């Protein structure tokens, strides 16, 4: 069972901001921005390629609701998914990082060390 499933089941505490039948959103324990929320599906799926389209829709809907609740719409925010080893995914349970509350640095051309082959 993933650490995030334990959060869903209230076995581990989390600072929750939004929940519906399909998703849960809570504050990241190690925030990388003034606002750093994780949005996760309630079904435990490790990688994006194994997630069904309906759940993906619910995840983005949840992002919309969280951004509205935290009044981020006007200033904007970033949504990031680390998927798999190259992206440095640490928790094997799909999660969207919602980052905001400050002017975020550009991520364009962030890593030019390796080019796609
Ligand atoms: P990733 O590197 O994309 O897999 O991100 C995993 C994220 O989960 C990191 O930003 C961690 O800080 C966060 N995290 C890990 N455990 C917890 C927890 N118990 N509560 C909240 N956030 C967590």
Tab-separated table of N, CA and C and ligand atoms in Angstrom:
chain	number	residue	atom	x	y	z
A	1	UNK	N	0.851	-1.200	0.000
A	1	UNK	CA	0.000	0.000	0.000
A	1	UNK	C	0.888	1.251	0.000
A	2	UNK	N	0.593	2.210	-0.870
A	2	UNK	CA	1.439	3.408	-0.944
A	2	UNK	C	1.162	4.325	0.245
A	3	UNK	N	2.133	5.186	0.520
A	3	UNK	CA	1.983	6.160	1.608
A	3	UNK	C	0.766	7.061	1.340
A	4	UNK	N	0.472	7.291	0.060
A	4	UNK	CA	-0.677	8.153	-0.256
A	4	UNK	C	-2.003	7.430	-0.013
A	5	UNK	N	-2.029	6.120	-0.239
A	5	UNK	CA	-3.242	5.361	0.089
A	5	UNK	C	-3.479	5.387	1.596
A	6	UNK	N	-2.400	5.379	2.364
A	6	UNK	CA	-2.534	5.486	3.829
A	6	UNK	C	-3.115	6.844	4.215
A	7	UNK	N	-2.739	7.886	3.473
A	7	UNK	CA	-3.327	9.213	3.732
A	7	UNK	C	-4.819	9.184	3.399
A	8	UNK	N	-5.163	8.598	2.246
A	8	UNK	CA	-6.580	8.488	1.857
A	8	UNK	C	-7.373	7.786	2.962
A	9	UNK	N	-6.782	6.728	3.528
A	9	UNK	CA	-7.461	5.924	4.550
A	9	UNK	C	-7.351	6.490	5.963
A	10	UNK	N	-6.777	7.694	6.068
A	10	UNK	CA	-6.610	8.362	7.378
A	10	UNK	C	-5.680	7.591	8.310
A	11	UNK	N	-4.816	6.777	7.741
A	11	UNK	CA	-3.841	6.068	8.571
A	11	UNK	C	-2.621	6.940	8.830
A	12	UNK	N	-2.406	7.933	7.939
A	12	UNK	CA	-1.340	8.921	8.098
A	12	UNK	C	-2.014	10.288	7.978
A	13	UNK	N	-1.662	11.237	8.858
A	13	UNK	CA	-2.316	12.546	8.783
A	13	UNK	C	-1.835	13.359	7.582
A	14	UNK	N	-2.681	14.238	7.116
A	14	UNK	CA	-2.321	15.169	6.041
A	14	UNK	C	-3.214	16.389	6.179
A	15	UNK	N	-2.715	17.489	5.670
A	15	UNK	CA	-3.478	18.744	5.688
A	15	UNK	C	-4.308	18.791	4.408
A	16	UNK	N	-5.537	18.328	4.484
A	16	UNK	CA	-6.393	18.158	3.308
A	16	UNK	C	-7.006	19.484	2.874
A	17	UNK	N	-7.096	19.674	1.575
A	17	UNK	CA	-7.726	20.900	1.070
A	17	UNK	C	-8.943	20.612	0.190
A	18	UNK	N	-9.030	19.410	-0.367
A	18	UNK	CA	-10.146	19.089	-1.257
A	18	UNK	C	-10.279	17.569	-1.342
A	19	UNK	N	-11.528	17.113	-1.429
A	19	UNK	CA	-11.760	15.674	-1.590
A	19	UNK	C	-13.077	15.463	-2.321
A	20	UNK	N	-13.092	14.497	-3.227
A	20	UNK	CA	-14.355	14.047	-3.813
A	20	UNK	C	-14.297	12.519	-3.931
A	21	UNK	N	-15.213	11.933	-4.674
A	21	UNK	CA	-15.278	10.470	-4.728
A	21	UNK	C	-14.039	9.848	-5.382
A	22	UNK	N	-13.347	10.610	-6.209
A	22	UNK	CA	-12.262	10.059	-7.029
A	22	UNK	C	-10.874	10.564	-6.644
A	23	UNK	N	-10.816	11.712	-5.994
A	23	UNK	CA	-9.529	12.359	-5.759
A	23	UNK	C	-9.427	12.910	-4.338
A	24	UNK	N	-8.170	13.155	-3.968
A	24	UNK	CA	-7.882	13.826	-2.695
A	24	UNK	C	-6.748	14.816	-2.949
A	25	UNK	N	-6.819	15.974	-2.317
A	25	UNK	CA	-5.749	16.972	-2.419
A	25	UNK	C	-5.324	17.387	-1.019
A	26	UNK	N	-4.012	17.497	-0.834
A	26	UNK	CA	-3.478	17.852	0.496
A	26	UNK	C	-2.146	18.576	0.313
A	27	UNK	N	-1.733	19.281	1.350
A	27	UNK	CA	-0.479	20.035	1.286
A	27	UNK	C	0.721	19.080	1.272
A	28	UNK	N	1.691	19.390	0.403
A	28	UNK	CA	2.934	18.621	0.392
A	28	UNK	C	3.676	18.878	1.706
A	29	UNK	N	4.248	17.820	2.263
A	29	UNK	CA	4.934	17.913	3.551
A	29	UNK	C	6.253	18.686	3.422
A	30	UNK	N	6.783	18.799	2.215
A	30	UNK	CA	8.065	19.480	1.976
A	30	UNK	C	7.874	20.478	0.829
A	31	UNK	N	7.164	21.576	1.114
A	31	UNK	CA	6.737	22.475	0.025
A	31	UNK	C	7.895	23.136	-0.727
A	32	UNK	N	7.767	23.152	-2.050
A	32	UNK	CA	8.767	23.761	-2.926
A	32	UNK	C	8.318	25.144	-3.412
A	33	UNK	N	7.200	25.620	-2.897
A	33	UNK	CA	6.648	26.932	-3.228
A	33	UNK	C	5.734	27.315	-2.072
A	34	UNK	N	5.358	28.610	-1.957
A	34	UNK	CA	4.463	29.006	-0.851
A	34	UNK	C	3.184	28.162	-0.806
A	35	UNK	N	2.683	27.808	-1.983
A	35	UNK	CA	1.561	26.865	-2.043
A	35	UNK	C	2.010	25.648	-2.843
A	36	UNK	N	1.958	24.498	-2.216
A	36	UNK	CA	2.377	23.249	-2.871
A	36	UNK	C	1.402	22.160	-2.427
A	37	UNK	N	0.511	21.823	-3.339
A	37	UNK	CA	-0.541	20.852	-3.061
A	37	UNK	C	-0.308	19.603	-3.920
A	38	UNK	N	-0.592	18.452	-3.369
A	38	UNK	CA	-0.579	17.217	-4.147
A	38	UNK	C	-2.014	16.792	-4.406
A	39	UNK	N	-2.318	16.478	-5.653
A	39	UNK	CA	-3.649	15.991	-6.022
A	39	UNK	C	-3.477	14.550	-6.498
A	40	UNK	N	-4.180	13.634	-5.855
A	40	UNK	CA	-3.972	12.203	-6.148
A	40	UNK	C	-5.305	11.504	-6.440
A	41	UNK	N	-5.237	10.449	-7.245
A	41	UNK	CA	-6.439	9.631	-7.425
A	41	UNK	C	-6.620	8.720	-6.217
A	42	UNK	N	-7.861	8.415	-5.873
A	42	UNK	CA	-8.099	7.517	-4.737
A	42	UNK	C	-7.729	6.085	-5.086
A	43	UNK	N	-7.772	5.752	-6.378
A	43	UNK	CA	-7.300	4.418	-6.764
A	43	UNK	C	-5.781	4.465	-6.865
A	44	UNK	N	-5.144	3.431	-6.323
A	44	UNK	CA	-3.679	3.427	-6.299
A	44	UNK	C	-3.139	2.908	-7.616
A	45	UNK	N	-2.645	3.828	-8.430
A	45	UNK	CA	-2.012	3.502	-9.714
A	45	UNK	C	-0.657	4.196	-9.701
A	46	UNK	N	0.392	3.451	-9.998
A	46	UNK	CA	1.745	3.997	-9.835
A	46	UNK	C	2.106	5.009	-10.911
A	47	UNK	N	1.721	4.708	-12.166
A	47	UNK	CA	2.211	5.529	-13.269
A	47	UNK	C	1.080	6.023	-14.165
A	48	UNK	N	1.341	7.173	-14.769
A	48	UNK	CA	0.336	7.836	-15.603
A	48	UNK	C	-0.129	6.946	-16.756
A	49	UNK	N	0.787	6.164	-17.312
A	49	UNK	CA	0.429	5.333	-18.467
A	49	UNK	C	-0.578	4.227	-18.110
A	50	UNK	N	-0.755	3.979	-16.827
A	50	UNK	CA	-1.686	2.936	-16.403
A	50	UNK	C	-3.005	3.502	-15.864
A	51	UNK	N	-3.134	4.817	-15.927
A	51	UNK	CA	-4.332	5.463	-15.380
A	51	UNK	C	-5.392	5.631	-16.470
A	52	UNK	N	-6.651	5.395	-16.129
A	52	UNK	CA	-7.735	5.539	-17.109
A	52	UNK	C	-8.076	7.013	-17.320
A	53	UNK	N	-8.603	7.288	-18.478
A	53	UNK	CA	-8.896	8.665	-18.869
A	53	UNK	C	-9.902	9.355	-17.970
A	54	UNK	N	-10.867	8.605	-17.484
A	54	UNK	CA	-11.886	9.213	-16.626
A	54	UNK	C	-11.252	9.757	-15.341
A	55	UNK	N	-10.348	8.979	-14.774
A	55	UNK	CA	-9.682	9.436	-13.547
A	55	UNK	C	-8.794	10.645	-13.829
A	56	UNK	N	-8.147	10.648	-15.004
A	56	UNK	CA	-7.331	11.823	-15.360
A	56	UNK	C	-8.194	13.076	-15.399
A	57	UNK	N	-9.380	12.949	-15.939
A	57	UNK	CA	-10.294	14.087	-15.979
A	57	UNK	C	-10.649	14.543	-14.561
A	58	UNK	N	-10.905	13.584	-13.688
A	58	UNK	CA	-11.239	13.933	-12.304
A	58	UNK	C	-10.067	14.638	-11.620
A	59	UNK	N	-8.847	14.223	-11.948
A	59	UNK	CA	-7.674	14.852	-11.328
A	59	UNK	C	-7.559	16.322	-11.734
A	60	UNK	N	-7.762	16.589	-13.021
A	60	UNK	CA	-7.673	17.987	-13.461
A	60	UNK	C	-8.846	18.806	-12.938
A	61	UNK	N	-9.998	18.176	-12.815
A	61	UNK	CA	-11.138	18.861	-12.192
A	61	UNK	C	-10.782	19.242	-10.755
A	62	UNK	N	-10.138	18.316	-10.037
A	62	UNK	CA	-9.743	18.591	-8.652
A	62	UNK	C	-8.742	19.746	-8.594
A	63	UNK	N	-7.805	19.789	-9.552
A	63	UNK	CA	-6.854	20.907	-9.609
A	63	UNK	C	-7.622	22.232	-9.737
A	64	UNK	N	-8.604	22.249	-10.628
A	64	UNK	CA	-9.439	23.452	-10.799
A	64	UNK	C	-10.081	23.878	-9.485
A	65	UNK	N	-10.631	22.906	-8.771
A	65	UNK	CA	-11.333	23.213	-7.523
A	65	UNK	C	-10.366	23.731	-6.457
A	66	UNK	N	-9.194	23.111	-6.367
A	66	UNK	CA	-8.194	23.534	-5.373
A	66	UNK	C	-7.731	24.955	-5.685
A	67	UNK	N	-7.429	25.215	-6.959
A	67	UNK	CA	-6.949	26.550	-7.353
A	67	UNK	C	-7.995	27.616	-7.024
A	68	UNK	N	-9.245	27.280	-7.258
A	68	UNK	CA	-10.327	28.210	-6.949
A	68	UNK	C	-10.405	28.444	-5.438
A	69	UNK	N	-10.355	27.360	-4.692
A	69	UNK	CA	-10.457	27.441	-3.231
A	69	UNK	C	-9.319	28.263	-2.631
A	70	UNK	N	-8.126	28.115	-3.185
A	70	UNK	CA	-6.954	28.822	-2.657
A	70	UNK	C	-6.715	30.157	-3.374
A	71	UNK	N	-7.683	30.554	-4.200
A	71	UNK	CA	-7.663	31.858	-4.888
A	71	UNK	C	-6.402	32.041	-5.741
A	72	UNK	N	-6.082	31.019	-6.518
A	72	UNK	CA	-4.885	31.057	-7.353
A	72	UNK	C	-5.178	31.432	-8.805
A	73	UNK	N	-6.443	31.510	-9.168
A	73	UNK	CA	-6.789	31.681	-10.577
A	73	UNK	C	-6.217	32.960	-11.181
A	74	UNK	N	-6.259	34.040	-10.417
A	74	UNK	CA	-5.830	35.316	-10.989
A	74	UNK	C	-4.318	35.348	-11.224
A	75	UNK	N	-3.565	34.891	-10.240
A	75	UNK	CA	-2.099	34.949	-10.354
A	75	UNK	C	-1.534	33.810	-11.195
A	76	UNK	N	-2.221	32.687	-11.189
A	76	UNK	CA	-1.740	31.528	-11.930
A	76	UNK	C	-1.016	30.531	-11.041
A	77	UNK	N	-0.712	29.426	-11.618
A	77	UNK	CA	-0.066	28.333	-10.887
A	77	UNK	C	0.482	27.332	-11.890
A	78	UNK	N	1.275	26.405	-11.397
A	78	UNK	CA	1.884	25.381	-12.249
A	78	UNK	C	1.441	23.994	-11.782
A	79	UNK	N	1.255	23.103	-12.744
A	79	UNK	CA	0.911	21.703	-12.426
A	79	UNK	C	2.007	20.818	-13.015
A	80	UNK	N	2.562	19.959	-12.169
A	80	UNK	CA	3.688	19.107	-12.576
A	80	UNK	C	3.392	17.656	-12.205
A	81	UNK	N	3.748	16.765	-13.115
A	81	UNK	CA	3.674	15.332	-12.791
A	81	UNK	C	5.057	14.731	-13.023
A	82	UNK	N	5.663	14.210	-11.980
A	82	UNK	CA	6.893	13.442	-12.134
A	82	UNK	C	6.480	11.994	-12.355
A	83	UNK	N	6.739	11.508	-13.563
A	83	UNK	CA	6.280	10.156	-13.918
A	83	UNK	C	7.467	9.266	-14.270
A	84	UNK	N	7.774	8.338	-13.366
A	84	UNK	CA	8.836	7.378	-13.650
A	84	UNK	C	10.225	7.845	-13.228
A	85	UNK	N	11.183	6.977	-13.497
A	85	UNK	CA	12.542	7.143	-12.973
A	85	UNK	C	13.235	8.411	-13.472
A	86	UNK	N	13.190	8.673	-14.774
A	86	UNK	CA	13.885	9.847	-15.316
A	86	UNK	C	13.338	11.146	-14.735
A	87	UNK	N	12.073	11.135	-14.360
A	87	UNK	CA	11.462	12.342	-13.789
A	87	UNK	C	11.679	12.438	-12.284
A	88	UNK	N	12.277	11.405	-11.711
A	88	UNK	CA	12.545	11.426	-10.270
A	88	UNK	C	11.319	11.160	-9.418
A	89	UNK	N	10.357	10.419	-9.955
A	89	UNK	CA	9.166	10.091	-9.168
A	89	UNK	C	9.561	9.283	-7.943
A	90	UNK	N	9.157	9.772	-6.771
A	90	UNK	CA	9.534	9.113	-5.520
A	90	UNK	C	8.423	8.229	-4.966
A	91	UNK	N	7.192	8.693	-5.097
A	91	UNK	CA	6.071	7.937	-4.533
A	91	UNK	C	5.331	7.227	-5.670
A	92	UNK	N	5.243	5.890	-5.633
A	92	UNK	CA	4.624	5.137	-6.728
A	92	UNK	C	3.099	5.150	-6.673
A	93	UNK	N	2.559	6.341	-6.698
A	93	UNK	CA	1.099	6.564	-6.694
A	93	UNK	C	0.941	7.894	-7.428
A	94	UNK	N	0.285	7.865	-8.588
A	94	UNK	CA	0.189	9.081	-9.428
A	94	UNK	C	-0.188	10.297	-8.584
A	95	UNK	N	0.518	11.401	-8.792
A	95	UNK	CA	0.189	12.633	-8.075
A	95	UNK	C	0.556	13.838	-8.910
A	96	UNK	N	-0.307	14.843	-8.859
A	96	UNK	CA	-0.071	16.105	-9.539
A	96	UNK	C	0.397	17.105	-8.495
A	97	UNK	N	1.512	17.783	-8.781
A	97	UNK	CA	1.971	18.861	-7.909
A	97	UNK	C	1.326	20.148	-8.403
A	98	UNK	N	0.630	20.843	-7.533
A	98	UNK	CA	0.090	22.164	-7.861
A	98	UNK	C	0.933	23.177	-7.089
A	99	UNK	N	1.644	24.031	-7.846
A	99	UNK	CA	2.588	24.968	-7.235
A	99	UNK	C	2.168	26.395	-7.531
A	100	UNK	N	2.230	27.242	-6.517
A	100	UNK	CA	1.849	28.631	-6.745
A	100	UNK	C	2.144	29.500	-5.537
A	101	UNK	N	1.600	30.714	-5.588
A	101	UNK	CA	1.778	31.653	-4.490
A	101	UNK	C	3.002	32.525	-4.630
A	102	UNK	N	3.739	32.365	-5.724
A	102	UNK	CA	4.902	33.199	-6.003
A	102	UNK	C	5.157	33.152	-7.500
A	103	UNK	N	6.036	34.032	-7.968
A	103	UNK	CA	6.451	33.985	-9.367
A	103	UNK	C	7.418	32.810	-9.510
A	104	UNK	N	7.003	31.803	-10.238
A	104	UNK	CA	7.821	30.592	-10.369
A	104	UNK	C	8.856	30.763	-11.476
A	105	UNK	N	10.020	30.159	-11.310
A	105	UNK	CA	11.046	30.215	-12.337
A	105	UNK	C	10.622	29.443	-13.574
A	106	UNK	N	11.154	29.854	-14.708
A	106	UNK	CA	10.821	29.150	-15.950
A	106	UNK	C	11.423	27.756	-15.948
A	107	UNK	N	10.691	26.806	-16.486
A	107	UNK	CA	11.241	25.454	-16.587
A	107	UNK	C	11.617	25.105	-18.025
A	108	UNK	N	11.416	26.045	-18.948
A	108	UNK	CA	11.773	25.776	-20.337
A	108	UNK	C	13.272	25.518	-20.445
A	109	UNK	N	13.627	24.547	-21.214
A	109	UNK	CA	15.028	24.233	-21.484
A	109	UNK	C	15.825	24.001	-20.204
A	110	UNK	N	15.138	23.447	-19.202
A	110	UNK	CA	15.769	23.304	-17.895
A	110	UNK	C	16.946	22.332	-17.927
A	111	UNK	N	16.786	21.248	-18.644
A	111	UNK	CA	17.822	20.227	-18.629
A	111	UNK	C	18.278	19.925	-20.050
A	112	UNK	N	19.398	20.515	-20.405
A	112	UNK	CA	19.934	20.289	-21.749
A	112	UNK	C	21.099	19.319	-21.716
A	113	UNK	N	21.312	18.701	-20.549
A	113	UNK	CA	22.451	17.802	-20.401
A	113	UNK	C	22.341	16.621	-21.367
A	114	UNK	N	21.110	16.103	-21.449
A	114	UNK	CA	20.889	14.941	-22.326
A	114	UNK	C	19.850	15.306	-23.379
A	115	UNK	N	20.135	15.041	-24.594
A	115	UNK	CA	19.142	15.258	-25.635
A	115	UNK	C	18.468	13.944	-25.960
A	116	UNK	N	17.221	14.037	-26.343
A	116	UNK	CA	16.472	12.819	-26.686
A	116	UNK	C	17.094	12.157	-27.894
A	117	UNK	N	17.157	10.838	-27.875
A	117	UNK	CA	17.734	10.139	-29.027
A	117	UNK	C	16.654	9.335	-29.744
B	1	LIG	P1	7.566	12.960	-6.450
B	1	LIG	O1	9.024	13.230	-6.351
B	1	LIG	O2	6.921	13.618	-7.631
B	1	LIG	O3	7.226	11.480	-6.332
B	1	LIG	O4	6.908	13.711	-5.220
B	1	LIG	C1	6.557	13.109	-4.013
B	1	LIG	C2	6.105	14.212	-3.106
B	1	LIG	O5	5.400	13.666	-2.014
B	1	LIG	C3	7.252	15.048	-2.529
B	1	LIG	O6	7.068	16.413	-2.887
B	1	LIG	C4	7.122	14.826	-1.020
B	1	LIG	O7	7.453	15.975	-0.275
B	1	LIG	C5	5.665	14.447	-0.888
B	1	LIG	N1	5.325	13.643	0.274
B	1	LIG	C6	5.891	12.478	0.658
B	1	LIG	N2	5.295	12.002	1.749
B	1	LIG	C7	4.317	12.885	2.077
B	1	LIG	C8	3.339	12.951	3.119
B	1	LIG	N3	3.250	12.009	4.070
B	1	LIG	N4	2.500	14.014	3.153
B	1	LIG	C9	2.582	14.962	2.199
B	1	LIG	N5	3.466	14.962	1.189
B	1	LIG	C10	4.335	13.935	1.135
